[in-house]
Short mmCIF file of C-alpha atoms and ligand atoms in Angstrom, two decimals:
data_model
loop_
_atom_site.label_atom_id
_atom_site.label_comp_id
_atom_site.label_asym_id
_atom_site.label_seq_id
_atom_site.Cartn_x
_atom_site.Cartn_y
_atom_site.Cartn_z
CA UNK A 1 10.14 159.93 26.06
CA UNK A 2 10.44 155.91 25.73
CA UNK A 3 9.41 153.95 28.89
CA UNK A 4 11.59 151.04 28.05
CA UNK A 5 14.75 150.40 29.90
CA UNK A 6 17.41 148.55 28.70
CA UNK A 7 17.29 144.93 28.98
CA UNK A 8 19.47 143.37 31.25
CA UNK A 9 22.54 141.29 29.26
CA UNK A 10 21.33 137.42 30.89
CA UNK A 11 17.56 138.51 29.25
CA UNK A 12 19.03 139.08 25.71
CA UNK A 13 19.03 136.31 23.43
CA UNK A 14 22.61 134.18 24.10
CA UNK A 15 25.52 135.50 21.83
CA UNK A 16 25.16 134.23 18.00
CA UNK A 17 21.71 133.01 18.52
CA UNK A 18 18.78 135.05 16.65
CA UNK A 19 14.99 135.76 16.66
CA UNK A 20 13.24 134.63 13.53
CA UNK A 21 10.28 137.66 14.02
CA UNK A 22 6.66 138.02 11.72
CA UNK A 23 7.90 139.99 8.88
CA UNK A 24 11.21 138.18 8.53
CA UNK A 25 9.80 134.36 9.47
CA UNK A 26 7.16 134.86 5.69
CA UNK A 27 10.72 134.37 3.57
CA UNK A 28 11.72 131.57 5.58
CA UNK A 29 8.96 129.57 5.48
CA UNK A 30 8.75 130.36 1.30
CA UNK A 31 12.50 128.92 1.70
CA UNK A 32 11.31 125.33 3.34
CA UNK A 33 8.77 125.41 1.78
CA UNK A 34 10.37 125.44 -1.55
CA UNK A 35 13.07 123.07 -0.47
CA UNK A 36 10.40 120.89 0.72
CA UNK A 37 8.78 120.98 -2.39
CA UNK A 38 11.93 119.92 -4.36
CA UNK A 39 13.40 117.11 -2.35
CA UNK A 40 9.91 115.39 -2.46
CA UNK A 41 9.87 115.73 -6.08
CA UNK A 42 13.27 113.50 -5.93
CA UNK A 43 11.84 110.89 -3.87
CA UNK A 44 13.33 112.50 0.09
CA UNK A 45 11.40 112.23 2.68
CA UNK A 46 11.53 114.13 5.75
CA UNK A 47 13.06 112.56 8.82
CA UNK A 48 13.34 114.55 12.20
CA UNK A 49 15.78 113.59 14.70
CA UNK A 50 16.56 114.83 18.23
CA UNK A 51 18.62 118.21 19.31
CA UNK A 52 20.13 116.09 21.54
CA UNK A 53 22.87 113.14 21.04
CA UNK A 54 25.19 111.72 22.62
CA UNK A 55 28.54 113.20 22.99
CA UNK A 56 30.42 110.02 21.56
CA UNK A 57 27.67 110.05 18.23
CA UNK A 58 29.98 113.06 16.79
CA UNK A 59 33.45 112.58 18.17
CA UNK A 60 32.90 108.78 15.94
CA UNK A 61 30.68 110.40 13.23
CA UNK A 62 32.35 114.24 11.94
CA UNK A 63 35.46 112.68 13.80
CA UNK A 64 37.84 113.72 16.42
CA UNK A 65 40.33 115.60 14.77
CA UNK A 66 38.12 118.04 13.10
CA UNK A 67 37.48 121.80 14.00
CA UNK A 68 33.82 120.88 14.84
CA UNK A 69 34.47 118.01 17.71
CA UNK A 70 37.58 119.63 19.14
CA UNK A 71 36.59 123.52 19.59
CA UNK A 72 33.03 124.28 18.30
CA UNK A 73 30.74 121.83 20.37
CA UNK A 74 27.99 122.62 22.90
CA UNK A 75 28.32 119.84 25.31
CA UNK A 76 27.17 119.20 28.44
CA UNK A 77 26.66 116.63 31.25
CA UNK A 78 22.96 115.96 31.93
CA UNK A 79 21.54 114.91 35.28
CA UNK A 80 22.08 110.71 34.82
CA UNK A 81 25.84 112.08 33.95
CA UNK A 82 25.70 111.13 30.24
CA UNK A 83 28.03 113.45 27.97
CA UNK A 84 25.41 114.91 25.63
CA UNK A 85 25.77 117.24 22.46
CA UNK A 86 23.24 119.81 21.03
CA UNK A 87 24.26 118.55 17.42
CA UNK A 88 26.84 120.71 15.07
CA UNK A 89 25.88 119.01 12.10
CA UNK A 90 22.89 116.37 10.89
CA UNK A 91 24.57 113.26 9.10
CA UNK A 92 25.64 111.60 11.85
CA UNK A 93 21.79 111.95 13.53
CA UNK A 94 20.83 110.74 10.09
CA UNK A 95 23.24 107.64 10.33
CA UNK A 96 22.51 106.58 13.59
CA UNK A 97 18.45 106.42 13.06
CA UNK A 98 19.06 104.07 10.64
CA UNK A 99 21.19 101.65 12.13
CA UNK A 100 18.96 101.97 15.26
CA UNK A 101 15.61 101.56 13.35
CA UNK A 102 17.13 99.05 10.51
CA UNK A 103 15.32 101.97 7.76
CA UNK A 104 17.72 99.90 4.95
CA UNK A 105 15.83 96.75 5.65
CA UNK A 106 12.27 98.56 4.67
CA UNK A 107 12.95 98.87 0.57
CA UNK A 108 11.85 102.01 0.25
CA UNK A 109 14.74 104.61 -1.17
CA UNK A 110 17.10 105.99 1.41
CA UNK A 111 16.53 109.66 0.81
CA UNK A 112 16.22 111.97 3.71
CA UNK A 113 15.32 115.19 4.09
CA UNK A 114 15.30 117.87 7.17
CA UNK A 115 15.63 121.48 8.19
CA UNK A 116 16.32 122.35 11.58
CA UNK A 117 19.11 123.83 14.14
CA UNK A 118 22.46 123.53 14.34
CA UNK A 119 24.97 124.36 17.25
CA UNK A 120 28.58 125.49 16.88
CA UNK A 121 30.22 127.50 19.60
CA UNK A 122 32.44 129.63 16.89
CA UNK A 123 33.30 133.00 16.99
CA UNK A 124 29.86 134.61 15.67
CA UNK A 125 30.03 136.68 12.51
CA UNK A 126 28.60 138.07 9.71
CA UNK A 127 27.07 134.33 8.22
CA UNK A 128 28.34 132.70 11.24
CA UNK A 129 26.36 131.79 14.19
CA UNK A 130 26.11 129.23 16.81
CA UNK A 131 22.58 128.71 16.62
CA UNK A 132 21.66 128.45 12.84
CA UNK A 133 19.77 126.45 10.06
CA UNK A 134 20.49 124.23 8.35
CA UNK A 135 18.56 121.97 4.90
CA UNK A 136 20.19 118.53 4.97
CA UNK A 137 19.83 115.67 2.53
CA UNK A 138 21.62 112.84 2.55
CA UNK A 139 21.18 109.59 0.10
CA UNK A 140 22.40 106.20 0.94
CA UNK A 141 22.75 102.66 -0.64
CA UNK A 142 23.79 104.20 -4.04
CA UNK A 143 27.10 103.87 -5.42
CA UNK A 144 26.91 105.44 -8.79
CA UNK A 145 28.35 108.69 -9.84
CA UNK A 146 25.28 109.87 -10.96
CA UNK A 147 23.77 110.16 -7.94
CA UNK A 148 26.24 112.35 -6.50
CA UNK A 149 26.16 114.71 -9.72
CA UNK A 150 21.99 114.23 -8.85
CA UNK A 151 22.11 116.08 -5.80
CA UNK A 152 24.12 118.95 -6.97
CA UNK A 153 21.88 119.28 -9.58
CA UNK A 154 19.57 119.44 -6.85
CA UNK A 155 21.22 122.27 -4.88
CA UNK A 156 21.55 123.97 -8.03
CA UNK A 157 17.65 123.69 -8.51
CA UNK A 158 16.78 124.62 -5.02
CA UNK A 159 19.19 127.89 -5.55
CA UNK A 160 17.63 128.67 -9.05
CA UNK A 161 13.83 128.52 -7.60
CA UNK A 162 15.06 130.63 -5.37
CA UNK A 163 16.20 133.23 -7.45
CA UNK A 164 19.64 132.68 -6.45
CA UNK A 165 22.17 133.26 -9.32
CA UNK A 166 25.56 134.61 -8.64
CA UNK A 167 27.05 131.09 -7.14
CA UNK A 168 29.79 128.78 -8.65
CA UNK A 169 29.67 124.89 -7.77
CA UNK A 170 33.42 123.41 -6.30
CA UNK A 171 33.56 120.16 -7.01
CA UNK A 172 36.44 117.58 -5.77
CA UNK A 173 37.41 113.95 -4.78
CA UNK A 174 39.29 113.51 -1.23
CA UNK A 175 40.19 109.85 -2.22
CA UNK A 176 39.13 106.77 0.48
CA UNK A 177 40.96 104.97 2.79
CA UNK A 178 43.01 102.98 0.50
CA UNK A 179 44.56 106.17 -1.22
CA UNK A 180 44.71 108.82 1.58
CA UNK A 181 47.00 107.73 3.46
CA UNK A 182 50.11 107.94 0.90
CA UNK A 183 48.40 111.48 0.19
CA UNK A 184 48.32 112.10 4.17
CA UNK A 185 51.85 111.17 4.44
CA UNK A 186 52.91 113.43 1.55
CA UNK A 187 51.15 116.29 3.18
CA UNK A 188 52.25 115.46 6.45
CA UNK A 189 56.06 115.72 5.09
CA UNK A 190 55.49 118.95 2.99
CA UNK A 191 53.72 120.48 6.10
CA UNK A 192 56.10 119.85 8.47
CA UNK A 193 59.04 121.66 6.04
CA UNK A 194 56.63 124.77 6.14
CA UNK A 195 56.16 124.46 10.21
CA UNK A 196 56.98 128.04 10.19
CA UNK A 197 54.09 129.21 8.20
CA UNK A 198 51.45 127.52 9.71
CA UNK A 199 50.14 128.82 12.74
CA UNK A 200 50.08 126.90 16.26
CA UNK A 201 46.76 124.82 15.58
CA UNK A 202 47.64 123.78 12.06
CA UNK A 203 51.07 122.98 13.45
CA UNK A 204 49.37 120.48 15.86
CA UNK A 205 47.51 119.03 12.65
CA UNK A 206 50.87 117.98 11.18
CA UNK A 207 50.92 115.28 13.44
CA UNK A 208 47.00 114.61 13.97
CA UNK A 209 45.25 114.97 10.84
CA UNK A 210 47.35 117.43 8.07
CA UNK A 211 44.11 117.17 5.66
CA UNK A 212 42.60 119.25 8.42
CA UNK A 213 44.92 122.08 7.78
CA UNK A 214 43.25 123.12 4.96
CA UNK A 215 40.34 124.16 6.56
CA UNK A 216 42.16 126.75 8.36
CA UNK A 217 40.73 130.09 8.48
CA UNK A 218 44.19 132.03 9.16
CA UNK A 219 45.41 133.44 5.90
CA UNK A 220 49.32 132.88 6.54
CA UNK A 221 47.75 128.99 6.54
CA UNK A 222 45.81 129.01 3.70
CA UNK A 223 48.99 130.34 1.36
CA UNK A 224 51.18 127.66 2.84
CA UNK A 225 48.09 125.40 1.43
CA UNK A 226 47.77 126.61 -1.88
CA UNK A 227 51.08 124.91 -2.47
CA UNK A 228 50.25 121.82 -0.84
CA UNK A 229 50.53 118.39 -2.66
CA UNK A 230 47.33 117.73 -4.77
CA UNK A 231 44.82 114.53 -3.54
CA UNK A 232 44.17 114.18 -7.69
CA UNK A 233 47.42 112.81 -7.70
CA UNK A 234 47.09 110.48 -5.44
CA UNK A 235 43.49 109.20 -5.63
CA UNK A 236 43.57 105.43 -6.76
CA UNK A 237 41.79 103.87 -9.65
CA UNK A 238 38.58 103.12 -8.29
CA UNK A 239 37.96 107.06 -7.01
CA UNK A 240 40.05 108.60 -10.70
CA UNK A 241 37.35 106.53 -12.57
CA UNK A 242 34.42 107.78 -9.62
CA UNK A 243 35.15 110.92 -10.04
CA UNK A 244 35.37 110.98 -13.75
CA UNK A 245 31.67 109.60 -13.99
CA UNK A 246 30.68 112.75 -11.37
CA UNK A 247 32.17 114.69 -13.66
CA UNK A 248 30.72 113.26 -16.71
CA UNK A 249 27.13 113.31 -15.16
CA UNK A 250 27.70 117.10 -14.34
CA UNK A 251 28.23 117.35 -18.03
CA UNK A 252 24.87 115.68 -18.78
CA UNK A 253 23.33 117.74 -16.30
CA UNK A 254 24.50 120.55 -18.16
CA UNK A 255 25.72 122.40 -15.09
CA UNK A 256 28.59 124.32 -14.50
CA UNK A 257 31.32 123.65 -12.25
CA UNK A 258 35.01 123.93 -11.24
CA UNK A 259 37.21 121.60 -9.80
CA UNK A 260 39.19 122.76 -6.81
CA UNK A 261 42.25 120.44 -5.75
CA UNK A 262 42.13 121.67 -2.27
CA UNK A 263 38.65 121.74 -1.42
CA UNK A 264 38.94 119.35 0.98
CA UNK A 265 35.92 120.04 3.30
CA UNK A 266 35.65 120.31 7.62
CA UNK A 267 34.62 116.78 7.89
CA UNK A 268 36.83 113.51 8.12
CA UNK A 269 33.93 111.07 7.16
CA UNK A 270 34.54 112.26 3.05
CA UNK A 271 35.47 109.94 0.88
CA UNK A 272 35.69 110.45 -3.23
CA UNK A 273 33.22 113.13 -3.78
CA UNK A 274 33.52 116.64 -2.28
CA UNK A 275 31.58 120.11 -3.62
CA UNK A 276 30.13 123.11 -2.15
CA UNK A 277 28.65 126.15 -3.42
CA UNK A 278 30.21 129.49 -3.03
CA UNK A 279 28.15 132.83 -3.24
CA UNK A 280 30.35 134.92 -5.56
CA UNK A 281 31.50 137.96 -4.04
CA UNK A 282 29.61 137.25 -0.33
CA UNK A 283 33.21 137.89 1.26
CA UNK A 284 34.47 135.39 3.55
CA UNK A 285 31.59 133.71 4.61
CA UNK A 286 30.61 132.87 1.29
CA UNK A 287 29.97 128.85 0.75
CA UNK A 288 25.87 128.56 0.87
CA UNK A 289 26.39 124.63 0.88
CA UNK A 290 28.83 121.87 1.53
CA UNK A 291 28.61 118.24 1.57
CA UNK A 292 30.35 114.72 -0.14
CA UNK A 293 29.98 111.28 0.02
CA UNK A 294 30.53 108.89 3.50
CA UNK A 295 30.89 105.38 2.31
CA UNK A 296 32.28 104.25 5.55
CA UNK A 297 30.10 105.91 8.46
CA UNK A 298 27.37 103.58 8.97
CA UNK A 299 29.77 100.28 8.50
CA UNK A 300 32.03 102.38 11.27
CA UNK A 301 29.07 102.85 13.06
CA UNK A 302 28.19 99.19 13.70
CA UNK A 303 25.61 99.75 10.98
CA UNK A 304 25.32 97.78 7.55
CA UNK A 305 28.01 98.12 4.98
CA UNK A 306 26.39 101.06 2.90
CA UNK A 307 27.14 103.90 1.59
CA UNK A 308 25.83 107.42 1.62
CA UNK A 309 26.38 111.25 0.26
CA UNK A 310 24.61 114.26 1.41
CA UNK A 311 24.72 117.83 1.86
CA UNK A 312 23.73 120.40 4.00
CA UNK A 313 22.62 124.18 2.84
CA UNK A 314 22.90 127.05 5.50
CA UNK A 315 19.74 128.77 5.61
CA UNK A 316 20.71 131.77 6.70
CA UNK A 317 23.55 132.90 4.30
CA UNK A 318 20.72 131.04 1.39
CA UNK A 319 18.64 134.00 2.93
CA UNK A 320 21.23 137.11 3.08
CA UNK A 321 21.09 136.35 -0.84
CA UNK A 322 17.73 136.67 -1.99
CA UNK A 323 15.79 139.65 -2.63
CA UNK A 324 12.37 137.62 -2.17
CA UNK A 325 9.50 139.41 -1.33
CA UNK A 326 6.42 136.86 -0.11
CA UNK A 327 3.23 138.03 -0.91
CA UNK A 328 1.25 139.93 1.30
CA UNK A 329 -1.40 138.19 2.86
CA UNK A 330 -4.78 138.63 2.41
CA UNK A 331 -7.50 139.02 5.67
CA UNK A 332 -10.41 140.10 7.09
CA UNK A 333 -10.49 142.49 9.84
CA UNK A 334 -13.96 142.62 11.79
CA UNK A 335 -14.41 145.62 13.74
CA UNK A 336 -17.24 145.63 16.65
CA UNK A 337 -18.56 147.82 19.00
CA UNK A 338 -20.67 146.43 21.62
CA UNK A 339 -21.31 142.77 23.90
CA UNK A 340 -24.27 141.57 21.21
CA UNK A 341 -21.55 142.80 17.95
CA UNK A 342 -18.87 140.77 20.19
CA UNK A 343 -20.67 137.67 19.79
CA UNK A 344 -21.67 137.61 16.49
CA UNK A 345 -17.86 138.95 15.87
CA UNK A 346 -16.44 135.51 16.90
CA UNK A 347 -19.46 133.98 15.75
CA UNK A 348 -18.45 135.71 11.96
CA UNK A 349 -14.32 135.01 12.18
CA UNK A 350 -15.26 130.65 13.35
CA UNK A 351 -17.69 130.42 9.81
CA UNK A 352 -14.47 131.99 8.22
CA UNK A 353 -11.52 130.56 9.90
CA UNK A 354 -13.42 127.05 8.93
CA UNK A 355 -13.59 128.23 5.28
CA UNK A 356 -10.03 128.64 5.65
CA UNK A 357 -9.96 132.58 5.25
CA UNK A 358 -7.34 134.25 7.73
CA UNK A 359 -9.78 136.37 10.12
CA UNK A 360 -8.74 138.74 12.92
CA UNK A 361 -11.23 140.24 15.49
CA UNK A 362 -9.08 141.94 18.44
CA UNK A 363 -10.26 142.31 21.91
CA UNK A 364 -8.07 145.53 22.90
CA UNK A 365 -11.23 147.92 23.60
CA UNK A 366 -11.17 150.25 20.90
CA UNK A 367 -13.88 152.49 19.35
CA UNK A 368 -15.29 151.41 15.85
CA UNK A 369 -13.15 154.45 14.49
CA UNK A 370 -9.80 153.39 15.88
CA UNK A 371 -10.15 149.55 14.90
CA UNK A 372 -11.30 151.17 11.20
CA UNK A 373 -8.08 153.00 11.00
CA UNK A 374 -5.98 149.75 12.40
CA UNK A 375 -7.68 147.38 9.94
CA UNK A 376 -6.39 150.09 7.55
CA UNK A 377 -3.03 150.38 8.58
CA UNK A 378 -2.72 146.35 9.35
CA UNK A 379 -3.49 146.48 5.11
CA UNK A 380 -6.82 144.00 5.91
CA UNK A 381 -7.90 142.97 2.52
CA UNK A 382 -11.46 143.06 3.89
CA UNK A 383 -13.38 144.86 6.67
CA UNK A 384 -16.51 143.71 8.19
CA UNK A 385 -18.17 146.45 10.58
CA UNK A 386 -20.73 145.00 13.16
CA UNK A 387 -22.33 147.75 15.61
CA UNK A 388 -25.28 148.64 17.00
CA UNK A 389 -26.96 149.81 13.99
CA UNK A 390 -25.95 146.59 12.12
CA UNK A 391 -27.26 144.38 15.04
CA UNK A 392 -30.60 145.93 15.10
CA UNK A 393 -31.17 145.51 11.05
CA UNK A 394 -29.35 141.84 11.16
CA UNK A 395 -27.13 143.30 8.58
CA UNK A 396 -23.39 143.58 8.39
CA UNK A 397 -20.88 145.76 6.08
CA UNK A 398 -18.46 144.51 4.32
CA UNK A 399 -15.51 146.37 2.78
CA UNK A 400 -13.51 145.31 0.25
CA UNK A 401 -10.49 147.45 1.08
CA UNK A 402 -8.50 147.33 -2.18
CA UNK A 403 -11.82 148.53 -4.53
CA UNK A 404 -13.18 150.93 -2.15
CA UNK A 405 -16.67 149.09 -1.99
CA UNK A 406 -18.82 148.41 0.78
CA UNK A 407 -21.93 146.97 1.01
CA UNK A 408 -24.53 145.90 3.88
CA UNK A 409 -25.14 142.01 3.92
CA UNK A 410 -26.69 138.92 6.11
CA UNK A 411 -23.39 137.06 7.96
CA UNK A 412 -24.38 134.48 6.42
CA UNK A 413 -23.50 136.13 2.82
CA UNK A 414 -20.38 137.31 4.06
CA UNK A 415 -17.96 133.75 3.48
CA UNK A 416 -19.16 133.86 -0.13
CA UNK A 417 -18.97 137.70 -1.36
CA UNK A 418 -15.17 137.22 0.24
CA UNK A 419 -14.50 133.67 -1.94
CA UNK A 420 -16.06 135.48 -4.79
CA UNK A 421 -13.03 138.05 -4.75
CA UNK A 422 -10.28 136.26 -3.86
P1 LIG B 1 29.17 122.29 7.09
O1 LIG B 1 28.19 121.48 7.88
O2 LIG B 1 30.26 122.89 7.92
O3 LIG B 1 29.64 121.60 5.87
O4 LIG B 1 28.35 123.57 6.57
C1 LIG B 1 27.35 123.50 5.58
C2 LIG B 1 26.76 124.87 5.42
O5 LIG B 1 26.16 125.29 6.65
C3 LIG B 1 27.78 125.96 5.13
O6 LIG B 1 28.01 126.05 3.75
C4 LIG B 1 27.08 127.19 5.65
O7 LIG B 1 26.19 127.70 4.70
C5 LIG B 1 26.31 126.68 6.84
N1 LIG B 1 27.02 126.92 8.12
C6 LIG B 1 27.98 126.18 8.70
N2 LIG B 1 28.36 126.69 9.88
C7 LIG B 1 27.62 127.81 10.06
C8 LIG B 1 27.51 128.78 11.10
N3 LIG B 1 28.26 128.72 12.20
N4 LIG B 1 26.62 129.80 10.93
C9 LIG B 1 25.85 129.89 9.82
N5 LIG B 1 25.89 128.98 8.82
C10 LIG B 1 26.75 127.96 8.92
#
């Protein structure tokens, strides 16, 4: 009969947050440690900014009309009565370290790296959470075409390393702030004949922001889209002839990729280059990564007139797709029996431990039998055995679990016969 009664609701973890437990946590740090692996063989380096920003950072930054700043934040007014946000996305974090620490006066390339939480308050699903992880790059003070086409090259590399196959790479240009608004006001005006098939919160948009209405979820929506005006017709020379050289550098790349006219993505900061990567047949929640270019945040920002592209890669839809398995690790389990085999236990697992070998020795008062059968079961690679027979001769046995072996020898042998077989 189980002892354990259920858990009362406030002591569950909060609604569309998740454990990351041993057994699961071994792919996930394969994952970053992958990623990390990749983006510092393209010159990123890792930068680490707070949880916490201000409120105003991301009602500027991902902008006020968007999904993001006007349902899905966690906000909250802290003790001094500042309006602060657990961030819902990276870039503007990313943007605001620089202007505040001048980063584009130090030379070095502005490539960033990070992977860390992100808070949405959304309706949790399948692939949807409101605690989850994202990988975010983001590049800045480079202009050319082939930098964007770069970083999806990127993505694709991180996915292939990964084993990750079945994906198809959206690409698109959203246009800039010379050529949106005509295409704005042609949507706007097409929109608001369809009124009627857009639901209440796209028919808000209309007015607001009618880009925005193709990130709708609601399907009625997303038909009324499909026959939307086009941005390609509307971009202006300077994005047609952008967008061509993405395209071009895709080519060169070699990789594969579709455009879609009305991938338009959640964020109003795009400008010119849009993609994301879909998981084929993942059902709805199915786009692994998103991102674009921003040429305009960190001049809106008060920062220096530079541009910037990026993307960020959800880590745990990237995960739902592989089929991974990390390889099992490889220990030593000593087993002792007695105060005199305690000491020379911990004595054994510190020479180890320093020689970097992974070395348990549990205090839970077992007999030598029982700890045997758990070094067994715990699939130890090794087994030392230290008990009153072994203390009186000065000599230990080892096990090497996978041949079957053992043999009695001095501690001191112990870090060597184990290196020998690794
Ligand atoms: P976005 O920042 O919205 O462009 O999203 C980039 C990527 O983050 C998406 O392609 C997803 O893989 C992931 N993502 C976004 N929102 C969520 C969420 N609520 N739960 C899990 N993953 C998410």
């Amino acid at each position: 009969m189980s002892t354990v009664t259920p858990v009362q609701k406030e002591l569950t973890a909060v609604k569309g947050t998740h454990d990351i437990l041993p057994g699961e946590v071994e792919v996930w740090q394969t994952v970053e440690a992958a990623a990390k692996r990749l983006f510092e063989s393209y010159g990123y380096r890792e930068l680490r900014a707070p949880i916490l920003e201000h409120t105003e950072l991301f009602e500027k930054g991902t902008g006020e009309t968007t999904d993001i700043v006007t349902k899905e934040m966690y906000t909250f007014v802290d003790k001094g009565g500042r309006s602060i946000t657990l961030r819902p996305e990276y870039t503007p974090s990313v943007a605001r370290a620089i202007v505040e620490h001048r980063l584009d006066l130090l030379g070095a390339p502005m490539r960033y790296y990070y992977i860390g939480p992100m808070f949405r308050y959304d309706k949790p699903q399948k692939g949807r959470y409101r605690q989850f992880h994202q990988m975010d790059i983001e590049v800045f003070n480079e202009k050319d075409p082939a930098i964007d086409a770069e970083i999806i090259e990127m993505a694709d590399a991180l996915l292939r390393t990964l084993g990750v196959t079945e994906t198809a790479t959206l690409v698109n240009s959203v246009g800039c702030r010379a050529c949106r608004p005509a295409y704005s006001q042609a949507l706007r005006e097409r929109a608001g004949r369809d009124r009627d098939r857009l639901c209440p919160d796209c028919q808000r948009k209309i007015a607001t922001n009618p880009l925005r209405i193709f990130d709708c979820k609601v399907e009625a929506c997303r038909g009324a889209a499909r026959d939307f005006p086009k941005i390609s017709e509307f971009l202006c020379e300077d994005c047609r002839v952008h967008f061509a050289g993405v395209r071009a550098a895709l080519d060169l790349y070699g990789l594969r990729y579709k455009v879609d006219p009305n991938m338009v993505r959640g964020l109003d900061y795009y400008t010119k280059t849009t993609f994301e990567v879909v998981h084929l047949g993942a059902g709805q929640q199915n786009a692994v990564l998103g991102g674009g270019r921003y040429d305009d945040m960190m001049k809106d920002f008060g920062g220096p007139d530079i541009c910037g592209i990026g993307f960020a890669l959800g880590v745990e839809r990237l995960i739902a797709m592989l089929t991974l398995k990390p390889e099992p690790r490889r220990f030593v389990y000593v087993v002792h029996l007695g105060d005199k085999a305690k000491v020379e236990a911990i004595r054994l697992a510190r020479t180890l431990r320093k020689a970097g070998i992974e070395t348990i020795v549990e205090f839970a008062g077992r007999g030598l039998k029982s700890q045997f059968s758990r070094a067994n079961k715990l699939g130890a690679a090794w087994v030392v055995v230290i008990g009153d027979d072994e203390i009186g001769k000065g000599l230990f046995q080892l096990k090497d679990m996978a041949a079957g072996t053992q043999v009695e020898c001095a501690p001191a042998e112990i870090q060597a016969r184990i290196q020998n077989r690794k």
